[in-house]
Coordinates of C-alpha atoms in Angstrom, one line a residue:
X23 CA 0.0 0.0 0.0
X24 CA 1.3 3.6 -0.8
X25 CA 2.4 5.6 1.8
X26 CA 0.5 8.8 2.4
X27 CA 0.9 11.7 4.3
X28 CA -1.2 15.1 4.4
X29 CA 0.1 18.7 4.1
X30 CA -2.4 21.3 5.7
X31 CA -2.2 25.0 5.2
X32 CA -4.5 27.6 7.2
X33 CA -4.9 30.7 6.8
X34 CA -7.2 33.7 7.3
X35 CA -9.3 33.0 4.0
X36 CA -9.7 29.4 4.8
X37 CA -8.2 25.9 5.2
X38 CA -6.6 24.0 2.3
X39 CA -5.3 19.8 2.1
X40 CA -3.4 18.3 0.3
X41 CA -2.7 14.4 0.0
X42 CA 1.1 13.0 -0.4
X43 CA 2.8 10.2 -1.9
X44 CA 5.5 9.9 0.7
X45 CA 7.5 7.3 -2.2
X46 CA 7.1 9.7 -5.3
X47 CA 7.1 13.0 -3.2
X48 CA 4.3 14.0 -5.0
X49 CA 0.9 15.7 -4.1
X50 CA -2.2 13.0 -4.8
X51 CA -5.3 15.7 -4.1
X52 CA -6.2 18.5 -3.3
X53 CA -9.6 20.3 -1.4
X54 CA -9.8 23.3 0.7
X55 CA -12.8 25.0 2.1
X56 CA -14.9 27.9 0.7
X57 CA -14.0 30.5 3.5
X58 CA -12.6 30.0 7.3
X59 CA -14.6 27.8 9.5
X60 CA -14.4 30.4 12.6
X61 CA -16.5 32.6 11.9
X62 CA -15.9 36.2 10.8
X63 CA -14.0 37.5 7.5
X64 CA -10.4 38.0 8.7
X65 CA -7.7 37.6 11.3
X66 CA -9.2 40.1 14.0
X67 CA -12.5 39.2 13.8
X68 CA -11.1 35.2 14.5
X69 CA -9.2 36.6 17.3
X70 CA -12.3 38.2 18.7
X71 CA -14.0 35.1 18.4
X72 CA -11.3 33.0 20.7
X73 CA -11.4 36.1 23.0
X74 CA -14.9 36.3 23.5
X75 CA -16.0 32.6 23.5
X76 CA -13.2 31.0 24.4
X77 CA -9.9 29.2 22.7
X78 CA -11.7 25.6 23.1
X79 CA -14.5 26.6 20.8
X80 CA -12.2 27.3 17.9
X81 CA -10.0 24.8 18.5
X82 CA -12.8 22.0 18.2
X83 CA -13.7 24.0 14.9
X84 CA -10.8 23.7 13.6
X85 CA -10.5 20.2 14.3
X86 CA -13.2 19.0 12.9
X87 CA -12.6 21.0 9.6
X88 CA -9.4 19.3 9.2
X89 CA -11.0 16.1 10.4
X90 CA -13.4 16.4 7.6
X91 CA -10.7 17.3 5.1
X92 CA -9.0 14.3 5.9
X93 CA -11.8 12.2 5.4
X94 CA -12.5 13.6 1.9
X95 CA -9.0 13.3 0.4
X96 CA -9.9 9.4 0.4
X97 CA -6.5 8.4 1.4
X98 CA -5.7 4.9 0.4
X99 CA -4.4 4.3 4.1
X100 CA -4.0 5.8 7.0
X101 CA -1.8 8.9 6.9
X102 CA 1.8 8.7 8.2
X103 CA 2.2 12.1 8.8
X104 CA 0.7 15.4 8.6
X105 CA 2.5 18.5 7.9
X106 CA 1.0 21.7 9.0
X107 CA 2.1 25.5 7.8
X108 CA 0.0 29.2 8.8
X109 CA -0.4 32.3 10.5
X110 CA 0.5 32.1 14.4
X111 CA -3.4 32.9 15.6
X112 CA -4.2 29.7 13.3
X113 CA -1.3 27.2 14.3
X114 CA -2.9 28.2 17.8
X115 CA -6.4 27.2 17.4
X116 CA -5.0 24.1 15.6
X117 CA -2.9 22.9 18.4
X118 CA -5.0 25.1 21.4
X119 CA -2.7 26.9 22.8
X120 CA -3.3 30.4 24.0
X121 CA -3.2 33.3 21.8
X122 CA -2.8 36.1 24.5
X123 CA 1.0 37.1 23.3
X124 CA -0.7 37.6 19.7
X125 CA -3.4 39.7 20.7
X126 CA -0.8 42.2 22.8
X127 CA 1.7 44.9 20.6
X128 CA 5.6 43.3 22.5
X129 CA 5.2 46.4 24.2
X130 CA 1.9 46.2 25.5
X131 CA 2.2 42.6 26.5
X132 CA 5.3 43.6 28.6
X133 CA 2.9 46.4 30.3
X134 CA 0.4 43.6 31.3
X135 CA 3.3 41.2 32.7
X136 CA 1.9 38.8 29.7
X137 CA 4.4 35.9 29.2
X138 CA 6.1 35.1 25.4
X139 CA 4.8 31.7 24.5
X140 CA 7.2 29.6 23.1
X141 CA 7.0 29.0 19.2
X142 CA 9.3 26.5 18.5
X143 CA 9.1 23.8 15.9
X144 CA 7.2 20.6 17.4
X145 CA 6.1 17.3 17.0
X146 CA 2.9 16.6 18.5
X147 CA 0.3 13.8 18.4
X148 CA -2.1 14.2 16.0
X149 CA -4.5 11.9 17.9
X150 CA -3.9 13.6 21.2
X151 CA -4.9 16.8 19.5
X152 CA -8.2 15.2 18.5
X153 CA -6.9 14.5 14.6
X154 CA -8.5 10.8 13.4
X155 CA -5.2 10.0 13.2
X156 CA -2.4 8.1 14.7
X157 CA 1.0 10.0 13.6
X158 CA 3.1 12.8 14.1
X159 CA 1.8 16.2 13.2
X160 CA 4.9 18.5 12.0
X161 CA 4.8 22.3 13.1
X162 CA 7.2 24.4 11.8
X163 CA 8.4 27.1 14.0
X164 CA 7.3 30.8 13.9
X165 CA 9.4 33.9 14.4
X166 CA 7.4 35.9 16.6
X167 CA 3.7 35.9 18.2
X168 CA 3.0 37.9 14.9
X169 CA 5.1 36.6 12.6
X170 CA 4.6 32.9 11.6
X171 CA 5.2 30.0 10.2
X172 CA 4.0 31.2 6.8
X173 CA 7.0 34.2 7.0
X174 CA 9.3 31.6 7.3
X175 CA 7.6 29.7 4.6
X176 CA 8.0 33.2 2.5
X177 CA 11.6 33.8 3.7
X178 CA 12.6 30.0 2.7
X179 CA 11.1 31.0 -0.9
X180 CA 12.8 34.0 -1.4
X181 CA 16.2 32.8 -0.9
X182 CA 16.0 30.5 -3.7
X183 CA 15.6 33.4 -6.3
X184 CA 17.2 36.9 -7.4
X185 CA 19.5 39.3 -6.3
X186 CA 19.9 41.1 -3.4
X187 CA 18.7 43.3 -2.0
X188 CA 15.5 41.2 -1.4
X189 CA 12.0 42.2 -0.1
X190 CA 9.4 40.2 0.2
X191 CA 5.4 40.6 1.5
X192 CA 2.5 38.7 2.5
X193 CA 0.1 41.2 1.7
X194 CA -3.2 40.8 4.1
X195 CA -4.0 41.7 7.8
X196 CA -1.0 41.4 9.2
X197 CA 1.1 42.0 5.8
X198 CA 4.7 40.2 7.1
X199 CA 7.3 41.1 5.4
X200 CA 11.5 40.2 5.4
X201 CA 14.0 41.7 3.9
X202 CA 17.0 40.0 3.0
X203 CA 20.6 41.9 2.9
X204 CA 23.7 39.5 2.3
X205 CA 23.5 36.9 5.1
X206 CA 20.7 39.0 7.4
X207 CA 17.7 38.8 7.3
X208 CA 15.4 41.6 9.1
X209 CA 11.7 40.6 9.3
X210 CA 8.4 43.1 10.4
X211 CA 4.8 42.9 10.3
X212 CA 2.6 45.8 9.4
X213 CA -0.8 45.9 11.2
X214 CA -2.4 47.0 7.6
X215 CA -6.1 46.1 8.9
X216 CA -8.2 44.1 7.3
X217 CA -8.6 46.6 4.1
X218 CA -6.5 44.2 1.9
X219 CA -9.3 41.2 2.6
X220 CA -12.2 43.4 1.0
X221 CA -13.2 43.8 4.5
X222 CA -13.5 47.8 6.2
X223 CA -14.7 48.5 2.4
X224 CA -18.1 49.2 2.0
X225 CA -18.7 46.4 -0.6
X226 CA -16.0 44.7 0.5
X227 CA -15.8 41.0 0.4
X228 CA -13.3 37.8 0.3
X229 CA -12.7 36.5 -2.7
X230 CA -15.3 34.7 -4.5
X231 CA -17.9 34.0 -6.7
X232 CA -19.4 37.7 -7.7
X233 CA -15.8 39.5 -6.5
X234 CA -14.7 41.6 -8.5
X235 CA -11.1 41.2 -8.9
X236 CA -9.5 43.4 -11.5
X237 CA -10.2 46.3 -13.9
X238 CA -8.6 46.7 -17.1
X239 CA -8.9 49.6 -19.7
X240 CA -11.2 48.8 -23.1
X241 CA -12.2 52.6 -23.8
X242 CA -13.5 52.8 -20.4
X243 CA -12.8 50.3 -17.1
X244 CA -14.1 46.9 -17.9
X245 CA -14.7 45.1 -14.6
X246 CA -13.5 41.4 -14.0
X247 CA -15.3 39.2 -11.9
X248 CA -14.5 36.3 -10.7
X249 CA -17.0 33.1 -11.6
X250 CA -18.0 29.8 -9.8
X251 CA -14.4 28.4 -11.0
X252 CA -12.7 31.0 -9.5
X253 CA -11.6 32.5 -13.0
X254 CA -11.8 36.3 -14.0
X255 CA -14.6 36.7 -16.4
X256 CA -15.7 40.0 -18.0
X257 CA -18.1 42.4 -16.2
X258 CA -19.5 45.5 -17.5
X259 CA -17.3 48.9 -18.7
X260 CA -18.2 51.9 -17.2
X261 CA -16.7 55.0 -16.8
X262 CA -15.1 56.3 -13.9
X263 CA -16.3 60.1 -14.1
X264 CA -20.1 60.1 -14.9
X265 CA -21.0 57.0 -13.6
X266 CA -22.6 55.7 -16.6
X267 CA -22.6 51.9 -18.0
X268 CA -20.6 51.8 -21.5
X269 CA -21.0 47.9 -21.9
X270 CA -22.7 45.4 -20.5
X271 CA -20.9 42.5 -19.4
X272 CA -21.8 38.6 -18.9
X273 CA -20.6 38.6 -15.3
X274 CA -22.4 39.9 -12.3
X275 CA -21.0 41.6 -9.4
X276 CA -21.4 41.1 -5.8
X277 CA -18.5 43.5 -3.9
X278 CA -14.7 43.6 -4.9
X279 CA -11.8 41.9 -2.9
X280 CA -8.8 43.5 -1.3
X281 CA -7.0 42.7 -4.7
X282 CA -9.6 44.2 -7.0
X283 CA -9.5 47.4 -4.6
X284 CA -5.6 48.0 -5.5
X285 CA -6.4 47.9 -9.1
X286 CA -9.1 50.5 -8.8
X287 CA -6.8 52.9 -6.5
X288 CA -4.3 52.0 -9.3
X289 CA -6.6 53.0 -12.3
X290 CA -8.2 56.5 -10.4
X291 CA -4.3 57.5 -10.0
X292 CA -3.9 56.9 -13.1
X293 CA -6.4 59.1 -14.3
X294 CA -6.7 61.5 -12.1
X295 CA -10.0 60.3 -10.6
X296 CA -8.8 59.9 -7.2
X297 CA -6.5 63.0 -5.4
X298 CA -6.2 60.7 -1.9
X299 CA -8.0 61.7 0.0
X300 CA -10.5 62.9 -2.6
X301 CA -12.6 60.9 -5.5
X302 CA -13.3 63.2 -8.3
X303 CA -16.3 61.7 -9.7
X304 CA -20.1 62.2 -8.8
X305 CA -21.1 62.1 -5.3
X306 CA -17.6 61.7 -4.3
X307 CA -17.5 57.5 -5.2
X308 CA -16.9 55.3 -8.0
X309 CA -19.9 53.2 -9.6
X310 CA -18.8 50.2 -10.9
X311 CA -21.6 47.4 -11.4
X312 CA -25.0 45.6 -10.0
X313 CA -24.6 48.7 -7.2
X314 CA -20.8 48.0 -6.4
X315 CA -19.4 51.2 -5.4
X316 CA -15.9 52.4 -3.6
X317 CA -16.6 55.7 -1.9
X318 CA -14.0 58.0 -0.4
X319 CA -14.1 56.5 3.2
X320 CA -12.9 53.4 1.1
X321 CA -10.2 55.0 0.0
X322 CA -9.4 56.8 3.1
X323 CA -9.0 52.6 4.8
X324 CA -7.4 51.3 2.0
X325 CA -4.5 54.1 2.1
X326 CA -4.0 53.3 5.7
X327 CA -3.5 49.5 4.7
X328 CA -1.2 50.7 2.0
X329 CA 0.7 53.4 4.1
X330 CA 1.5 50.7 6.8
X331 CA 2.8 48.5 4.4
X332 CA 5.2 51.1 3.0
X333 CA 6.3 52.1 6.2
X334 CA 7.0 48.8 7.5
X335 CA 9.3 48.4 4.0
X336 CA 10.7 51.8 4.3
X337 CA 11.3 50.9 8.6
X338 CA 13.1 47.4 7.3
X339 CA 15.0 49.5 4.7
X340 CA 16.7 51.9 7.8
X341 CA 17.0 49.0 10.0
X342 CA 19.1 47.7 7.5
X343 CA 21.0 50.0 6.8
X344 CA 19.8 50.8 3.2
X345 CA 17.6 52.8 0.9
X346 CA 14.4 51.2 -0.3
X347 CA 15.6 52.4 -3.6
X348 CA 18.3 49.9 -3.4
X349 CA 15.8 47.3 -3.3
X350 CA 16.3 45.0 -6.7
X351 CA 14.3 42.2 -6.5
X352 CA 10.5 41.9 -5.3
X353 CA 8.6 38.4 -4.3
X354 CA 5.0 38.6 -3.5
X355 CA 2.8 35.7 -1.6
X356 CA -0.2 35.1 -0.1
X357 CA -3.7 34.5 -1.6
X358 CA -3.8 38.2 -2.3
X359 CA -0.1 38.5 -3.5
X360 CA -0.4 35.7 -6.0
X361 CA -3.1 37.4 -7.7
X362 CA -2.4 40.7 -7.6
X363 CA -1.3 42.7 -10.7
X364 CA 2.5 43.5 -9.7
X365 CA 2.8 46.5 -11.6
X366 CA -0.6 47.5 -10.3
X367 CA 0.7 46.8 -6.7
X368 CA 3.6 49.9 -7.6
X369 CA 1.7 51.6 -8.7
X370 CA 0.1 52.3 -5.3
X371 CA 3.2 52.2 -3.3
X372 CA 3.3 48.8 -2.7
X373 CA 6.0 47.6 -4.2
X374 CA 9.3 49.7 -4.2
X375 CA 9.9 51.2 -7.9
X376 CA 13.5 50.5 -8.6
X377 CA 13.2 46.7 -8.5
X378 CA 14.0 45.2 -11.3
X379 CA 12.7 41.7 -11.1
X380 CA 9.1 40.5 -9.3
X381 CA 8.5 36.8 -8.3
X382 CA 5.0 36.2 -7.7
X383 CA 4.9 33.1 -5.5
X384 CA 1.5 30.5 -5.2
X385 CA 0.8 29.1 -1.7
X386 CA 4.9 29.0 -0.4
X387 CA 2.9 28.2 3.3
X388 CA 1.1 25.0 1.6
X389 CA 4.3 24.5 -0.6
X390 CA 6.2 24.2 3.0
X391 CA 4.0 22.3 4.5
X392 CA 4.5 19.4 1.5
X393 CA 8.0 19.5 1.8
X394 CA 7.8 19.4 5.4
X395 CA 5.9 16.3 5.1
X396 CA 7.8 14.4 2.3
X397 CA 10.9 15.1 3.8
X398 CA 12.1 17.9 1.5
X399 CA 13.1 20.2 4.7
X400 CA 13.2 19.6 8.5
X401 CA 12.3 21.0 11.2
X402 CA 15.8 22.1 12.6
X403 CA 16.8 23.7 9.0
X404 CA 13.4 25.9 9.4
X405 CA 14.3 26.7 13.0
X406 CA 18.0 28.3 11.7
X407 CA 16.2 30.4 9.5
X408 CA 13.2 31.8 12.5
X409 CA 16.9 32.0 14.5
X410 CA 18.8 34.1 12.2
X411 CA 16.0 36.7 11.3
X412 CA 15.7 40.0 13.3
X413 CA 12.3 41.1 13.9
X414 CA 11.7 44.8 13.9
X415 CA 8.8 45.4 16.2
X416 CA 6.8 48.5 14.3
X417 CA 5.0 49.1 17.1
X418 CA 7.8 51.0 18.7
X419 CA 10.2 51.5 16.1
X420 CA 10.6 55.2 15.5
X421 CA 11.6 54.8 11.7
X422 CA 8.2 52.9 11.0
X423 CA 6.3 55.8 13.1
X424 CA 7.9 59.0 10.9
X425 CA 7.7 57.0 7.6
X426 CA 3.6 56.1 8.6
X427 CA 2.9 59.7 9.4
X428 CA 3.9 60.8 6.4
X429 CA 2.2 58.2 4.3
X430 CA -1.0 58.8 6.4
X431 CA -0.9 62.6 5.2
X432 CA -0.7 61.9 1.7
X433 CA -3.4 58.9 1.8
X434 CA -6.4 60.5 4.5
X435 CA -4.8 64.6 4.9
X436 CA -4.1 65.2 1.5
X437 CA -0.5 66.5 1.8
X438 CA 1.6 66.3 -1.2
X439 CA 3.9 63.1 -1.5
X440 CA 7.7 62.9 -3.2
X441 CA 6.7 60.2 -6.1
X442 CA 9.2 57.7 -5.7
X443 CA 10.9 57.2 -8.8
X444 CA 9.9 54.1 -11.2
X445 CA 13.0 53.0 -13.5
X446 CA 11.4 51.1 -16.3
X447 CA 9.6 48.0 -16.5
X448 CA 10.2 45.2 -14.4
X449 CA 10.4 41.4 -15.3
X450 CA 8.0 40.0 -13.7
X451 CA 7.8 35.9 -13.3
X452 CA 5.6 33.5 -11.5
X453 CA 7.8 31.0 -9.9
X454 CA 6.1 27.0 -11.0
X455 CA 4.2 25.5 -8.4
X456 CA 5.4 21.8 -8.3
X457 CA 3.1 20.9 -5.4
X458 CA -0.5 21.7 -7.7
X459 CA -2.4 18.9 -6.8
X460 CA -4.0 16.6 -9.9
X461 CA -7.6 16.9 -8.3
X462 CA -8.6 20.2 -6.2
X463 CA -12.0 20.5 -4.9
X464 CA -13.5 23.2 -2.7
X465 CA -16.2 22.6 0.6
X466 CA -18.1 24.8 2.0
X467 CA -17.2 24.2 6.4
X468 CA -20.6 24.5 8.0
X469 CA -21.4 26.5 11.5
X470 CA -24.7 24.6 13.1
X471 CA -25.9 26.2 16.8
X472 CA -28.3 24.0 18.1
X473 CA -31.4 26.3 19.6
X474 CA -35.1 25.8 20.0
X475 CA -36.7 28.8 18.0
X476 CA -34.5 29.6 14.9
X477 CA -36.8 31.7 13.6
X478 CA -36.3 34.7 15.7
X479 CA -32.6 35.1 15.2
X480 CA -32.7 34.5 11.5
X481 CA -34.1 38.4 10.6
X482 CA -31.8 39.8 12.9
X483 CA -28.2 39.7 10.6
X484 CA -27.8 42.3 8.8
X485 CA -25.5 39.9 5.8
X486 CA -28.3 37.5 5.6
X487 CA -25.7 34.9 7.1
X488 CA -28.3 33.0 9.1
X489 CA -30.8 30.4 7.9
X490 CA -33.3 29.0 10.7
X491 CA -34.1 25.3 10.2
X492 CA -36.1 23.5 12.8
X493 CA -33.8 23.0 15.7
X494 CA -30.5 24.6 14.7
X495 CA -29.4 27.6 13.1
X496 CA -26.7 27.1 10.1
X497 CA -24.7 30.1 9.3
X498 CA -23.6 30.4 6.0
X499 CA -19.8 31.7 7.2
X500 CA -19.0 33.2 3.8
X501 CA -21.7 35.8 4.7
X502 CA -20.8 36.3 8.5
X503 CA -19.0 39.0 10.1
X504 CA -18.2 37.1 13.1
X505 CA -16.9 38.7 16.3
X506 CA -16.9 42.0 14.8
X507 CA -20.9 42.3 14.0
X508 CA -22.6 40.0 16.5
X509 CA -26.2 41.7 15.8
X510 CA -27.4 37.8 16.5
X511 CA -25.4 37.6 20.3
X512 CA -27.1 41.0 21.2
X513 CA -30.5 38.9 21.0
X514 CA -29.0 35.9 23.0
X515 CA -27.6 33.8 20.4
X516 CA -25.2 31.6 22.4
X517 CA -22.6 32.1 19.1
X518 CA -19.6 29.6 20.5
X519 CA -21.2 26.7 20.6
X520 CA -21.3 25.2 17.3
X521 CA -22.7 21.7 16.7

C-alpha cells in the first residue's frame, strides 16, 4: 500500500489539504474549504472570536474541519504524517494553545506582565490533539507571536531566487514582510487592517464568486469578476467620471476583494479620478456594477492599509541599513499576493519602484508544508532560518512611526507626496508550483448552533448569514461578520457553541 501523508495549510481565507505520496514525493489531491470555519472575515475578527468565546470553541472548529478534510482526500491508508504550515493565531487554534502574546503589541504585553509563549518547531500527536489519526503532526516554527510559520515559509522561498537586496510581503491583515541583505535577514509585520481582505470596504468581500477582482482599460474600465471556478470573467465597462454603464458584461457583481481594490486605486491614480483623500467623480465615489461602489471612506481605509505596508518596507529598509531604492528584487505571496497585478501593486506604493525583477509566488505556506511532510526540509533547517531573522517590532520602532505619518498625510490629509521614482519595466515571473495537486475540490465548512426557536434570530443579521431550520441555526460563514458584528449575540444567540 502507498504511503501517504497530508500537508495542511490555514490561513485567514480558509483551510486548504493536500494528500502525499510519501514514495514519489508528490501531491495525490487537493480540497480546501470555501471560506474560514471560525466565523468572521479576517484575522481580528477570528481573534475576537477565541477572546470572546473561548480558545476551546475554535480549537474544536478547527479540528473538525481538518477532520473532515482528511476524510475527503480518500486516502488509500491511514496517513503517516501530517505537515502543517500558517499564521501564528491559526497554528494556535489548531494545536490550542493560547493566543494572549498575539493579541498584545511586545510592548503592550510587557505592560500587562503577559508571558512570550514559546513558538518552537514541534512534534505533537495528531491523535492527542483530537486528529483521526495516529502519527506525528509536523509544526514548523514561527518567528514571533506575529510573525509565523507562513514568514518563514516566504523567507525559505525567497532565498531561492534573485539578487539582493530582497523584499518580500505577504500582503493581508498582518502584511509580514522580510527583507534580505547579504547573510541578514530583518523581518516586520505591518498591522495593515483588514482593508486588503475586502473587509472595512463598504462592498467589500473575500474572494469569491461575484468579487470583482481586476479592472482593465477597453475605452472605459471593464470590470473582472471572478465566476463559480474561481476564474476572472468579464463584467460591464463603465466610466469612472459620470457613472454611466458603456457595456454590458456577462458577469455579475457582488463586492470587490482586497485585490480588485488596489487595481481600482491604481486606475483612479492613473487618471486622475482619485487625489487621496478625494474621489473626483459624482457624489464623491466610484460606480462600478450591479450597485458595487468604492466611496471616499474606502479610499481613506485602504490608504491606511497601503501606508503601513510602505512604512514597514521603508522601517526594514533603515533598519538595514539601506535605501528602499536599493531594493532590486521583489517576491509577492499570499492569496492576495499571488493574484495581484505587480505593476498595479507599484503603482500604489506597494512595491518599491527600482526593483528590477518580481516573483509572484503560489501558496509558499502550503508548498512548505509538503516538503515538510515528504521530507524535503526539516524541522531544525526551518528553526536556523526563525533563529537568524531579526524582527523589527513597528509598534515601537521610531523609523516605522515617521515613515507612517507621512504616508498617512498623503493617503487620509491630502499633503503632497515625493513620487518615488519608477525605473522602467520590471520582469515579472511566476515562480512553477510543483506541489499543484491533480484533483482540487472546494467545501463549503458548515457552522450549526443548536437552539429551540430559529426563527427569531434568523431576521436579525444584517449579511443574511443565518438560515433557521427546525432545531438549529446554520450560518452560512462566507456571509458572516463574526466577532466583529454579532447583531445575533445582542438577542442571546449563544454564538460559540457550534454543533
Amino acid at each position: 500500500m502507498t504511503a501517504t501523508g497530508v500537508a495542511i495549510d490555514i490561513g485567514t481565507s480558509g483551510v486548504r489539504a493536500a494528500s502525499l505520496d510519501l514514495e514519489t514525493r508528490t501531491a495525490l489531491a487537493g480540497i480546501s474549504t470555501a471560506c474560514h470555519p471560525v466565523p468572521g472575515g479576517n484575522l481580528l475578527d477570528h481573534l475576537l472570536y477565541a477572546s470572546r468565546f473561548g480558545l476551546v470553541s475554535a480549537h474544536r472548529i478547527m479540528i473538525k474541519t481538518i477532520n473532515a478534510l482528511i476524510r475527503d482526500l480518500a486516502l488509500p491508508g491511514a496517513p503517516e504524517v501530517i505537515a502543517v504550515c500558517g499564521n501564528p493565531v491559526q497554528i494556535s487554534f489548531l494545536t490550542g494553545r493560547a493566543v494572549r502574546d498575539i493579541q498584545y503589541t511586545p510592548e503592550s504585553a510587557r505592560s500587562r506582565e503577559e508571558p512570550a509563549l514559546p513558538h518552537e518547531a514541534m512534534v505533537l500527536d495528531s491523535r492527542a490533539l483530537g486528529l483521526d489519526a495516529s502519527c506525528d503532526l509536523l509544526v514548523p516554527p514561527a518567528i514571533r507571536a506575529e510573525v509565523g510559520a507562513d514568514a518563514v515559509a516566504l523567507i525559505r522561498s525567497a532565498e531561492t531566487a534573485g539578487d539582493g537586496p530582497i523584499l518580500a510581503t505577504d500582503f493581508g491583515t498582518n502584511s509580514e514582510m522580510a527583507l534580505i541583505v547579504g547573510d541578514s535577514i530583518f523581518v516586520g509585520s505591518a498591522a495593515a487592517g483588514p482593508a486588503l481582505e475586502g473587509q472595512h470596504i463598504r462592498h467589500g468581500m473575500l474572494a469569491g464568486p461575484g468579487a470583482i477582482t481586476d479592472l482593465a482599460y477597453d475605452w472605459g474600465w471593464k470590470v473582472l469578476v471572478l465566476d463559480d471556478r474561481m476564474e476572472p470573467v468579464e463584467g460591464d465597462t463603465v466610466d469612472f467620471r459620470t457613472g454611466a454603464t458603456l457595456k454590458r458584461g456577462a458577469m455579475k457583481a457582488a463586492g470587490i476583494t482586497g485585490v480588485g481594490v488596489i487595481s481600482l486605486i491604481s486606475a483612479g491614480l492613473a487618471t486622475g479620478v482619485m487625489e487621496p483623500p478625494r474621489i473626483r467623480a459624482p457624489r464623491g465615489e466610484l460606480s462600478l456594477q450591479n450597485g458595487v461602489v468604492f466611496t471616499e471612506k474606502d479610499l481613506f481605509e485602504a490608504g491606511k492599509a497601503i501606508g503601513a505596508i510602505r512604512a514597514g518596507q521603508m522601517a526594514l529598509a533603515e533598519h538595514a541599513g539601506i535605501a528602499i531604492t536599493d531594493v532590486r528584487t521583489f517576491h509577492t505571496a499570499g492569496t492576495a499576493g499571488s493574484h495581484l497585478d505587480p505593476l498595479k501593486a507599484r503603482d500604489v506604493g506597494l512595491i518599491p519602484g527600482g526593483v528590477d525583477r518580481i516573483f509572484r509566488h503560489g501558496n509558499t505556506s502550503l508548498a512548505l508544508a509538503c516538503d515538510l511532510g515528504v521530507g524535503e526540509v526539516r524541522l531544525d533547517a526551518l528553526q536556523a532560518i526563525a533563529d537568524a531573522a531579526e524582527h523589527i517590532a513597528f509598534s515601537t520602532s521610531t523609523a516605522f512611526r515617521e515613515n507612517f505619518v507621512r504616508e498617512y498625510a498623503y493617503w487620509c490629509e491630502g499633503a503632497p507626496r515625493k513620487r518615488e521614482s519608477i525605473s522602467g519595466t520590471p520582469r515579472v515571473e511566476r515562480l512553477p508550483d510543483r506541489w499543484v495537486p491533480g484533483c482540487t475540490a472546494r467545501t463549503r465548512p458548515r457552522y450549526r448552533i443548536a437552539v429551540s426557536d430559529g426563527a427569531r434570530y434568523a431576521h436579525v443579521c444584517p449579511n443574511r448569514a443565518i438560515v433557521a431550520g427546525d432545531d438549529c441555526l446554520e450560518v452560512d460563514l462566507r456571509l458572516c461578520r463574526g466577532a466583529s458584528c454579532l447583531q445575533c449575540a445582542a438577542r442571546g444567540l449563544t454564538f460559540g457553541e457550534p454543533i
